[in-house]
Coordinates of C-alpha atoms in Angstrom, one line a residue:
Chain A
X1 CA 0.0 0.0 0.0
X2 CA 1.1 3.6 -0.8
X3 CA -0.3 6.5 1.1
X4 CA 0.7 10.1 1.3
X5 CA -1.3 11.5 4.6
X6 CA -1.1 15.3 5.3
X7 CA -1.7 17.5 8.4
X8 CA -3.4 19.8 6.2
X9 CA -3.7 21.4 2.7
X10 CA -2.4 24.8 2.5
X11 CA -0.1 26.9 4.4
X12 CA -1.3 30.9 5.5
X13 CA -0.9 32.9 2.8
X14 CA 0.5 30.0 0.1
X15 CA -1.9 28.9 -2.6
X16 CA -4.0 25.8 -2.4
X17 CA -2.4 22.3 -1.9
X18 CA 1.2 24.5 -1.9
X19 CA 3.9 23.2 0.7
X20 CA 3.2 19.5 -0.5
X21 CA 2.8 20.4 -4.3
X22 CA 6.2 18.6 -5.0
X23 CA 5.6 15.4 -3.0
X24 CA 2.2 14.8 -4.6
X25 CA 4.0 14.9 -8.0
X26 CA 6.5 12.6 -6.6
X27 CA 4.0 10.4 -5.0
X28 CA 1.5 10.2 -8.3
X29 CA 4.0 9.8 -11.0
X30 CA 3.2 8.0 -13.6
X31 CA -0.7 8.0 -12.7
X32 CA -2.9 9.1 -15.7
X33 CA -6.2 9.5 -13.6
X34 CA -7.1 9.8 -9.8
X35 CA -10.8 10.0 -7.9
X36 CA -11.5 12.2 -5.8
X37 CA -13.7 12.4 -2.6
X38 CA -15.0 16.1 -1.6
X39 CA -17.5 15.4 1.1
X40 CA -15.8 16.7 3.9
X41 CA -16.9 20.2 2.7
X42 CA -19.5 21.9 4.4
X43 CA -19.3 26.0 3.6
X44 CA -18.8 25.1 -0.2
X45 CA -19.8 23.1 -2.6
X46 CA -18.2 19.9 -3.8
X47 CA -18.3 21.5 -7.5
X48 CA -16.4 24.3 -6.0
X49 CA -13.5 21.9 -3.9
X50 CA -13.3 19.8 -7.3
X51 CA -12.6 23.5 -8.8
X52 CA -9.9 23.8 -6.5
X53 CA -8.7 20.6 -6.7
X54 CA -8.3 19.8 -10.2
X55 CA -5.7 22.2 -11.7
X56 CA -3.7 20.8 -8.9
X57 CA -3.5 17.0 -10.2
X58 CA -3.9 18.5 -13.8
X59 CA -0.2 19.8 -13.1
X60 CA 1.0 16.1 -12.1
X61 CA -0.6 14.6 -15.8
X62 CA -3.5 13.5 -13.7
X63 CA -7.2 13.4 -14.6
X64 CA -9.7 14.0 -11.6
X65 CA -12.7 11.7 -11.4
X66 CA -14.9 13.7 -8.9
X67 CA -16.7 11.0 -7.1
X68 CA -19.9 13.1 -6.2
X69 CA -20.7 13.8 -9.2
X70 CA -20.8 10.2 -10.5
X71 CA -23.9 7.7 -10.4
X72 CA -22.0 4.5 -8.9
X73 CA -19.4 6.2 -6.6
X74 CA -17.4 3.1 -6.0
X75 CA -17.7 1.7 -9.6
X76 CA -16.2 5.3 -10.7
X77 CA -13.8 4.8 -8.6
X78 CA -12.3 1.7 -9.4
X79 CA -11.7 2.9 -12.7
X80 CA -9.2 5.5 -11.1
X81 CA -5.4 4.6 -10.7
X82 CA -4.8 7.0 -7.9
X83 CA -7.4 8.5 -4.7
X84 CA -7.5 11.3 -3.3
X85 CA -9.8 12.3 -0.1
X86 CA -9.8 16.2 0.8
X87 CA -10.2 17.7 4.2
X88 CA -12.7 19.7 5.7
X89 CA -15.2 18.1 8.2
X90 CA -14.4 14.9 9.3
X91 CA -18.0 14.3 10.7
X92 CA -19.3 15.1 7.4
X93 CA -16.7 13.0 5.0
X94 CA -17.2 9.8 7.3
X95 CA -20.9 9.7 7.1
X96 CA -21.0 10.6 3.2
X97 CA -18.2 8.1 3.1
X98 CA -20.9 5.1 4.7
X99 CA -23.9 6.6 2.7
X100 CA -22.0 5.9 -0.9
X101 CA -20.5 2.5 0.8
X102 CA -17.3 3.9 -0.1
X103 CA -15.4 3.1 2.6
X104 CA -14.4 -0.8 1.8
X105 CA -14.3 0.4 -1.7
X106 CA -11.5 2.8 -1.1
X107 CA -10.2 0.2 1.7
X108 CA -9.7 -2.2 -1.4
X109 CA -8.6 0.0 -4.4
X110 CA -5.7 1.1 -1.8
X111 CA -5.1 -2.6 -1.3
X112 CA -5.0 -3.3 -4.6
X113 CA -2.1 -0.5 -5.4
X114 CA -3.8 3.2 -6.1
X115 CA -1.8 5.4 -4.0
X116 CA -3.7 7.1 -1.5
X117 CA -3.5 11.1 -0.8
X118 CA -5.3 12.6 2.0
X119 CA -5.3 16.0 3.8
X120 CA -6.7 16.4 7.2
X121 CA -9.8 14.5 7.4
X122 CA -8.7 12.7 4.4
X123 CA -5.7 11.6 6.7
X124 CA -8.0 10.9 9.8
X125 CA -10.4 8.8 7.4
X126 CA -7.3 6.4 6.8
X127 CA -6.7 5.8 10.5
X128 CA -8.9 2.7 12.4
X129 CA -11.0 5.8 13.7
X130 CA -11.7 9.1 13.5
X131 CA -11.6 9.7 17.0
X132 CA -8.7 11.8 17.0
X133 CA -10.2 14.7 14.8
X134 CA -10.0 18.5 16.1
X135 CA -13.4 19.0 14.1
X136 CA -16.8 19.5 15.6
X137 CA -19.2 16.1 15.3
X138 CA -21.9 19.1 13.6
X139 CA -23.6 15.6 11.7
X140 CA -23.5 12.4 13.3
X141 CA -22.3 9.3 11.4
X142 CA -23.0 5.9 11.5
X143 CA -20.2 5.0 13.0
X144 CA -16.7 6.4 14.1
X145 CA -14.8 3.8 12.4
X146 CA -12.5 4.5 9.4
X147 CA -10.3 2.9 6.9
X148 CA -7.8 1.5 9.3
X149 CA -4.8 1.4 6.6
X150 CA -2.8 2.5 9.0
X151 CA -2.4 1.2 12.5
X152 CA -2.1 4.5 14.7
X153 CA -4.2 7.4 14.8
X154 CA -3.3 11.0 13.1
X155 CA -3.9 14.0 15.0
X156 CA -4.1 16.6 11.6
X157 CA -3.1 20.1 12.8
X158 CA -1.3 19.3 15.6
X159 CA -0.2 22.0 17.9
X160 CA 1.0 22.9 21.6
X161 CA 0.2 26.3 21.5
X162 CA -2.3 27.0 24.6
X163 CA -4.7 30.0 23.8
X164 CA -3.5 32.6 26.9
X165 CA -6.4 32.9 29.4
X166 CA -8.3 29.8 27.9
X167 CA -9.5 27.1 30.3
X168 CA -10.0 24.9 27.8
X169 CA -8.4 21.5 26.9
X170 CA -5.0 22.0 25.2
X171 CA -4.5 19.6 22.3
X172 CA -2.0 17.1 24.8
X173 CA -4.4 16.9 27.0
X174 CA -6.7 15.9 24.6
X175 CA -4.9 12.9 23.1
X176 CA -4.2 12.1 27.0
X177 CA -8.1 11.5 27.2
X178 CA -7.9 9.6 24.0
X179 CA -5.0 7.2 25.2
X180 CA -6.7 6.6 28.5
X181 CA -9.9 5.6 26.7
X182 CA -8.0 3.3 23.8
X183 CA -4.8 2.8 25.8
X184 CA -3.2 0.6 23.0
X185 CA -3.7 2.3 20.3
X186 CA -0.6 5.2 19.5
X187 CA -1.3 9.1 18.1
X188 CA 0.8 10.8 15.8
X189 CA 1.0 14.6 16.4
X190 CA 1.0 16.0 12.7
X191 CA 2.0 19.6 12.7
X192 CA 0.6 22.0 9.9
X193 CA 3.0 21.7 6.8
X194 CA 3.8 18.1 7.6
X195 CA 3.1 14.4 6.4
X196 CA 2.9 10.6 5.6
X197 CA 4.7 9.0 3.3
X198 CA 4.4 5.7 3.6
X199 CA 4.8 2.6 1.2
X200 CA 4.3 -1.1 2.5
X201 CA 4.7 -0.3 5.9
X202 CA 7.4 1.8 5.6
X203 CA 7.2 5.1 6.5
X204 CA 9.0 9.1 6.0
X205 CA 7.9 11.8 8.3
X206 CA 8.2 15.0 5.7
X207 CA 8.0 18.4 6.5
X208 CA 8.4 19.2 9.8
X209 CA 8.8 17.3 13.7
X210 CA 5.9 15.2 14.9
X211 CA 5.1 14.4 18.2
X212 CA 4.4 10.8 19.2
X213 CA 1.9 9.5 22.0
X214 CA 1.5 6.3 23.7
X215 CA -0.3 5.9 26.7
X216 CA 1.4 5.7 29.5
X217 CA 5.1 6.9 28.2
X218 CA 6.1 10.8 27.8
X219 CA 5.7 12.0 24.5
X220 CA 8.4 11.5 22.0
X221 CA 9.2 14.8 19.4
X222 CA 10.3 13.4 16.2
X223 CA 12.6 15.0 14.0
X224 CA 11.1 15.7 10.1
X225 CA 13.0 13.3 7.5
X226 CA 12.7 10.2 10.0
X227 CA 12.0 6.9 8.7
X228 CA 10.3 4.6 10.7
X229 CA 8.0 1.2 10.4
X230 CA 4.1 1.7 10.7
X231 CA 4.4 -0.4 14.2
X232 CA 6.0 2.5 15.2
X233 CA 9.8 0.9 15.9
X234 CA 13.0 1.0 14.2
X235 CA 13.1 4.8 13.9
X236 CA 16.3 5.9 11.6
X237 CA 17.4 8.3 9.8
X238 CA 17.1 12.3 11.6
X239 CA 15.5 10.0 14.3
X240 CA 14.2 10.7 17.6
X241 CA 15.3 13.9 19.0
X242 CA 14.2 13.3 23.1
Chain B
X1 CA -38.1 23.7 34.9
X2 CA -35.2 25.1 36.3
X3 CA -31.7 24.7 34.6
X4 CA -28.5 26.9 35.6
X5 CA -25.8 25.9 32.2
X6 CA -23.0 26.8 32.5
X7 CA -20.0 27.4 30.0
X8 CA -17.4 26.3 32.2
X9 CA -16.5 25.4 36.0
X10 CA -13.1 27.6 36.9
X11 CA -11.3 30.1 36.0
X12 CA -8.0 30.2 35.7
X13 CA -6.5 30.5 38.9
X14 CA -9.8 30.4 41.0
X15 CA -11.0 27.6 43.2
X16 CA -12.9 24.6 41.4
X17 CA -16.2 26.4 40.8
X18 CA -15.2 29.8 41.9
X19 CA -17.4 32.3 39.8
X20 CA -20.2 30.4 39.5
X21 CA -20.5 29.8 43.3
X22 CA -22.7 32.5 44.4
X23 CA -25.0 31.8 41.8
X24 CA -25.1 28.2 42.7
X25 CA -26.3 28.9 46.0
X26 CA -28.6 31.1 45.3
X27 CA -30.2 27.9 42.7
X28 CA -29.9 25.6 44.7
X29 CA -31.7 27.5 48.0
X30 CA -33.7 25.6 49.6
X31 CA -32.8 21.8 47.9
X32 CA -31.4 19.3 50.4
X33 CA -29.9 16.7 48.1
X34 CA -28.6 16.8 44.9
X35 CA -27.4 13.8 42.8
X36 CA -24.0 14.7 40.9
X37 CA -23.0 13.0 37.5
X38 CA -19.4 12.6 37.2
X39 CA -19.3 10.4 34.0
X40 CA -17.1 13.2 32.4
X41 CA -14.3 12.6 33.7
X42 CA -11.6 10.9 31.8
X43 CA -8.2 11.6 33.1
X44 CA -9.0 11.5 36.4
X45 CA -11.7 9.5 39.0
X46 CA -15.1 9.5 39.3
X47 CA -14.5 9.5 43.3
X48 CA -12.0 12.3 42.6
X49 CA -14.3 14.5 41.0
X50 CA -17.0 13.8 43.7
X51 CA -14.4 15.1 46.2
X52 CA -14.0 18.2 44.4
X53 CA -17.6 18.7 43.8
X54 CA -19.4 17.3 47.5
X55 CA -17.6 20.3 49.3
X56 CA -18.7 23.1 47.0
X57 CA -22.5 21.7 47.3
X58 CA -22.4 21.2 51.5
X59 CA -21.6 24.9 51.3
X60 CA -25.0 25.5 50.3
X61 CA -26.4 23.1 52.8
X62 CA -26.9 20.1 50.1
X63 CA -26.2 16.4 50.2
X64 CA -24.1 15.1 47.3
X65 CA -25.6 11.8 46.1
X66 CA -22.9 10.3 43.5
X67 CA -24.9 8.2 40.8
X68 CA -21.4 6.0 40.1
X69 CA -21.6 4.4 43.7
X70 CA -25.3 3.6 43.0
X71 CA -26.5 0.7 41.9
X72 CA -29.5 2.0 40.4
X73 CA -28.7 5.2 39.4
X74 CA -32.0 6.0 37.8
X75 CA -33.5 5.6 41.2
X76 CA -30.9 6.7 43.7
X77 CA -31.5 10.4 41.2
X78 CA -35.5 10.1 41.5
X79 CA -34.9 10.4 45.7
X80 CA -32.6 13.5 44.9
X81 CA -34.0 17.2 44.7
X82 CA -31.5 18.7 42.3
X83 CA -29.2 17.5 40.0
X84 CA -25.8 18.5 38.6
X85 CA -23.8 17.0 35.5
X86 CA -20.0 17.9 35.7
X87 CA -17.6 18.7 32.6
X88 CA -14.9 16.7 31.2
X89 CA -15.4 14.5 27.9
X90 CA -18.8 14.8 25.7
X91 CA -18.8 12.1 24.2
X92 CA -17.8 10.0 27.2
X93 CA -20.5 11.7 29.3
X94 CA -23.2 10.9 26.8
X95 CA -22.2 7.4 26.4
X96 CA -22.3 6.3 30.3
X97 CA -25.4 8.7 30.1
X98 CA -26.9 6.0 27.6
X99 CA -25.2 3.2 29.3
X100 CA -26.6 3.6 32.4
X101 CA -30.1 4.7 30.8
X102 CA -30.2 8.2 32.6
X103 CA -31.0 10.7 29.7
X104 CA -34.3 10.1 29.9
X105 CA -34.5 9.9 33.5
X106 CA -32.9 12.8 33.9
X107 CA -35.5 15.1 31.8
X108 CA -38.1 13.5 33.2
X109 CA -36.8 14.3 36.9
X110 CA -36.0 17.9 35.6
X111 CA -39.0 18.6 34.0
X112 CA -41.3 17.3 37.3
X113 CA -39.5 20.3 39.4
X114 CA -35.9 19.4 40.1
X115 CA -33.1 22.2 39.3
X116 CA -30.4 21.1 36.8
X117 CA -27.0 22.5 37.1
X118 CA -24.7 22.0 34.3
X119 CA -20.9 23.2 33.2
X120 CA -19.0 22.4 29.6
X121 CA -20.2 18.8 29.0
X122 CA -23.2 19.0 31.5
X123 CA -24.7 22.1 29.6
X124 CA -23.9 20.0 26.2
X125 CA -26.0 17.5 27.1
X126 CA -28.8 19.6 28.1
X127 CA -29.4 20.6 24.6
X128 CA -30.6 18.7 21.8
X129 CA -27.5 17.2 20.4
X130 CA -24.0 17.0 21.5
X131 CA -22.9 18.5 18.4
X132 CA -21.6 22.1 19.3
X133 CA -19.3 20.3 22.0
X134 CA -15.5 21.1 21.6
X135 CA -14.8 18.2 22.8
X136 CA -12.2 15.2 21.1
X137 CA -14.7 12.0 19.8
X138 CA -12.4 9.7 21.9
X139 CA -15.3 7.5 22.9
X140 CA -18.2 6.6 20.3
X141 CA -21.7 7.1 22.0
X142 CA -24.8 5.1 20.8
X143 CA -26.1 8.9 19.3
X144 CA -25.6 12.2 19.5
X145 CA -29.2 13.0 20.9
X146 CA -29.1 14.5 24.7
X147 CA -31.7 16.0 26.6
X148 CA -32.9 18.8 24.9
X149 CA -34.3 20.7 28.1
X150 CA -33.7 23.8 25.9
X151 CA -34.4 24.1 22.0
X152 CA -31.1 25.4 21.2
X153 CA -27.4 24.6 21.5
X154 CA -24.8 25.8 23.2
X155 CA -21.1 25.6 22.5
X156 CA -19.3 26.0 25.8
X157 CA -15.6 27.4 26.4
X158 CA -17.0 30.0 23.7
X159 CA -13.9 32.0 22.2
X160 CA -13.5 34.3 19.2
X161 CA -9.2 34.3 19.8
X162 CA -7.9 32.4 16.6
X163 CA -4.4 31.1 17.7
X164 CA -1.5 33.6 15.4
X165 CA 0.1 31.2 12.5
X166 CA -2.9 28.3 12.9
X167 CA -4.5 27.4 10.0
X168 CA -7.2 25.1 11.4
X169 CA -10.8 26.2 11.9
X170 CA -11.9 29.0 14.3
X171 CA -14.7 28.4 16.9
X172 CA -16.6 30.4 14.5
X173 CA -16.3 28.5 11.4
X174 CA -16.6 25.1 13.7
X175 CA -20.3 27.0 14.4
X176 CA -21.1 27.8 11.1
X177 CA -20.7 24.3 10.0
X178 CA -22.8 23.4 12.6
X179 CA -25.7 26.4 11.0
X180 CA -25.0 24.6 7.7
X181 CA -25.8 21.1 8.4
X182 CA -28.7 22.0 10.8
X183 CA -29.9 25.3 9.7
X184 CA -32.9 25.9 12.1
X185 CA -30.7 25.4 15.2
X186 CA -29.7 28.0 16.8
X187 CA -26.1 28.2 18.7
X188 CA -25.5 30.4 21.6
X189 CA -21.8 30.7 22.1
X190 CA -21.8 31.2 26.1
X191 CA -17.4 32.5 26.6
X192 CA -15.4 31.2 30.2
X193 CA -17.2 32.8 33.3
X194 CA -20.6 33.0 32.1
X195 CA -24.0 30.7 31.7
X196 CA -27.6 30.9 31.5
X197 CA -29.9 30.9 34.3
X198 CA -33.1 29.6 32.8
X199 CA -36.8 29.1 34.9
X200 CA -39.6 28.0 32.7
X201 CA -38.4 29.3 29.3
X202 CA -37.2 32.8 30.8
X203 CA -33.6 33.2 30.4
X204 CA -31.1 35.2 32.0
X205 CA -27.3 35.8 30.9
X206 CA -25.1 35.8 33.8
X207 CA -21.4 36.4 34.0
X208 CA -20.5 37.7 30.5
X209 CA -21.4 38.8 26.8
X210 CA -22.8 36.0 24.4
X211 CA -22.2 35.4 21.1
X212 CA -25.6 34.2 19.4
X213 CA -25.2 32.5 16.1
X214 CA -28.2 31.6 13.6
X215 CA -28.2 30.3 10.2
X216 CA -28.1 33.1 7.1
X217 CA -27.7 36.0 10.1
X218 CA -24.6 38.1 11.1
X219 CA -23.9 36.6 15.0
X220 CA -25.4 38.7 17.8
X221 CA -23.0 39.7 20.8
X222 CA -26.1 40.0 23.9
X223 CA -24.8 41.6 26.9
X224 CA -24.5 39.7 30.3
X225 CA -27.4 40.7 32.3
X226 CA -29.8 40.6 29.7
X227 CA -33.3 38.5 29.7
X228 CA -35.0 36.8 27.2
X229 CA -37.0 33.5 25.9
X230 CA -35.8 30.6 25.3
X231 CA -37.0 30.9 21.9
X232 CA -34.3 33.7 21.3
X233 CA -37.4 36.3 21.5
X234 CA -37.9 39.1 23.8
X235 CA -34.4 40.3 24.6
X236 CA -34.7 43.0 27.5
X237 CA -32.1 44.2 30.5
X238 CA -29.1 44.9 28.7
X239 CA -30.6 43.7 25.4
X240 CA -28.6 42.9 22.6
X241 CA -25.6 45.2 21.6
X242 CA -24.9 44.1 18.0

């Protein structure tokens, strides 16, 4: 399995799908066509994130097979060498995601060989759950499990920044509640302007540090350009910095 | 019925339900008992969070009756003449709220006569839906459907600070999401220090300004001190600033 998971799309100020414009064309070369899933939008239309969207892929040589706007979702998308799932509402995506039955279909077609590019709740969709998202559960789906094509959870959008004066949860301590209530299962801390790349269990952290939780052990920064196995051992490479 | 929601428990650097203390005593005048809900919690005890809670209540002369040490919490709450649901996790509140089937007996309680105090999570679950919570999904409950004691929603912890360099979604973007999906629902955004004491439909702001959001409107800021319906009608006191 190939998969390219991404914190996020765009960086302030930078044009759409910018910081990882260069790794997508690394990561879809040689792919003539790729389908693509826009249902985590809310505040637009999926006519309008398939406007966005397009040009991008167009750059890499790719067609885009918007999945919404075909009859049989999942028969459109088998016909695609390459997936893409954008980010917006995670809530949203996963329930449109049931709805269509797309979720085993993309589950297989990843299996299969298409490489897999998601962004935000594209990247939370390819975890076992989406129970690490930051976004508000505004529609309620069917159920909070995912694609599980990776074994850990992603935590898109990480930060340790603590709003001054907010009583609020910071972000740790919310990954603390999730490891006490699914103590075996890890969370990888995704900073904006980083990602997955990860081929057969293999994997490259790009962009910037991560940090790594388990429950139970202190959390672990690690440094961008690491390579490490999707069990979440034999880190090499920049490695782990503390 | 009677129902004192408020958007959070402490401020920073104030005793465990400092600025709402005055106001809970004033609520509660009169009530002997009280049964306490402590099925938030997550990174901490359910007898931990009684001990923080039992003390704050005895100052007003009530009884604290902890539905986790009872083996019939639906009944052990029926003998109780108040009730109050603690903060901490949503979605893990909810569940154990289902679990233990005490939604329903918990209207049904509030609505015969006993006052309901809630902060964060425990005003979440007095409104229709859990789904203006902040709150991480790190537990899936059987729905999102609460108590609706009060036809709109509130999102707790309310804050219009967007953290500098952070390209993820602001609270108000979360909300209008939320005014997308569900556009007849009406959000009030209720910031740190403040809450809604409500008596039979007739609301009063307490603490601090509101931020009222409804679907195709501009938001509303309504000062603290000012009355109206529950059906977001008949603002008077301070009335409505913007």
């Amino acid at each position: 399995m190939r998969l390219l998971l991404l914190s996020n799309s765009t960086l302030p100020g930078e044009p759409f799908l910018g910081w990882p414009r260069e790794h997508l064309k690394t990561f879809l070369s040689g792919r003539r066509s790729i389908a693509f899933v826009p249902y985590a939008a809310v505040t637009f239309g999926f006519d309008d994130y398939l406007d966005m969207v397009a040009p991008v892929f167009e750059e890499s040589g790719l067609r885009t097979i918007a999945l919404h706007r075909e009859k049989d979702p999942a028969l459109a998308l088998s016909g695609a060498e390459a997936i893409a799932v954008g980010g917006g509402n995670t809530f949203r995506l996963v329930r449109e995601l049931y709805r269509h039955d797309l979720l085993r279909a993309i589950r297989r077609h990843v299996q299969e060989g298409a490489p897999y590019v998601g962004w935000s709740a594209g990247s939370n969709v390819a975890c076992p759950t989406i129970m690490t998202t930051n976004d508000m559960p505004i529609t309620e789906p069917p159920s909070f499990r995912a694609m599980h094509l990776v074994p850990f959870q992603i935590n898109p959008h990480y930060t340790d920044v603590r709003p001054e004066g907010h009583g609020g949860e910071t972000r740790d301590q919310r990954i603390s509640e999730f490891l006490v209530m699914n103590p075996r299962m890890p969370v990888l801390g995704l900073r904006e302007g980083s990602g997955l790349l990860m081929q057969d269990g293999a994997i490259e952290l790009l962009g910037r540090d991560m940090r790594l939780f388990r429950h139970g052990q202190d959390h672990m920064e690690v440094a961008a350009g690491t390579r490490f196995h999707q069990d979440l051992r034999e880190f090499t490479g920049s490695g782990a910095k503390s």
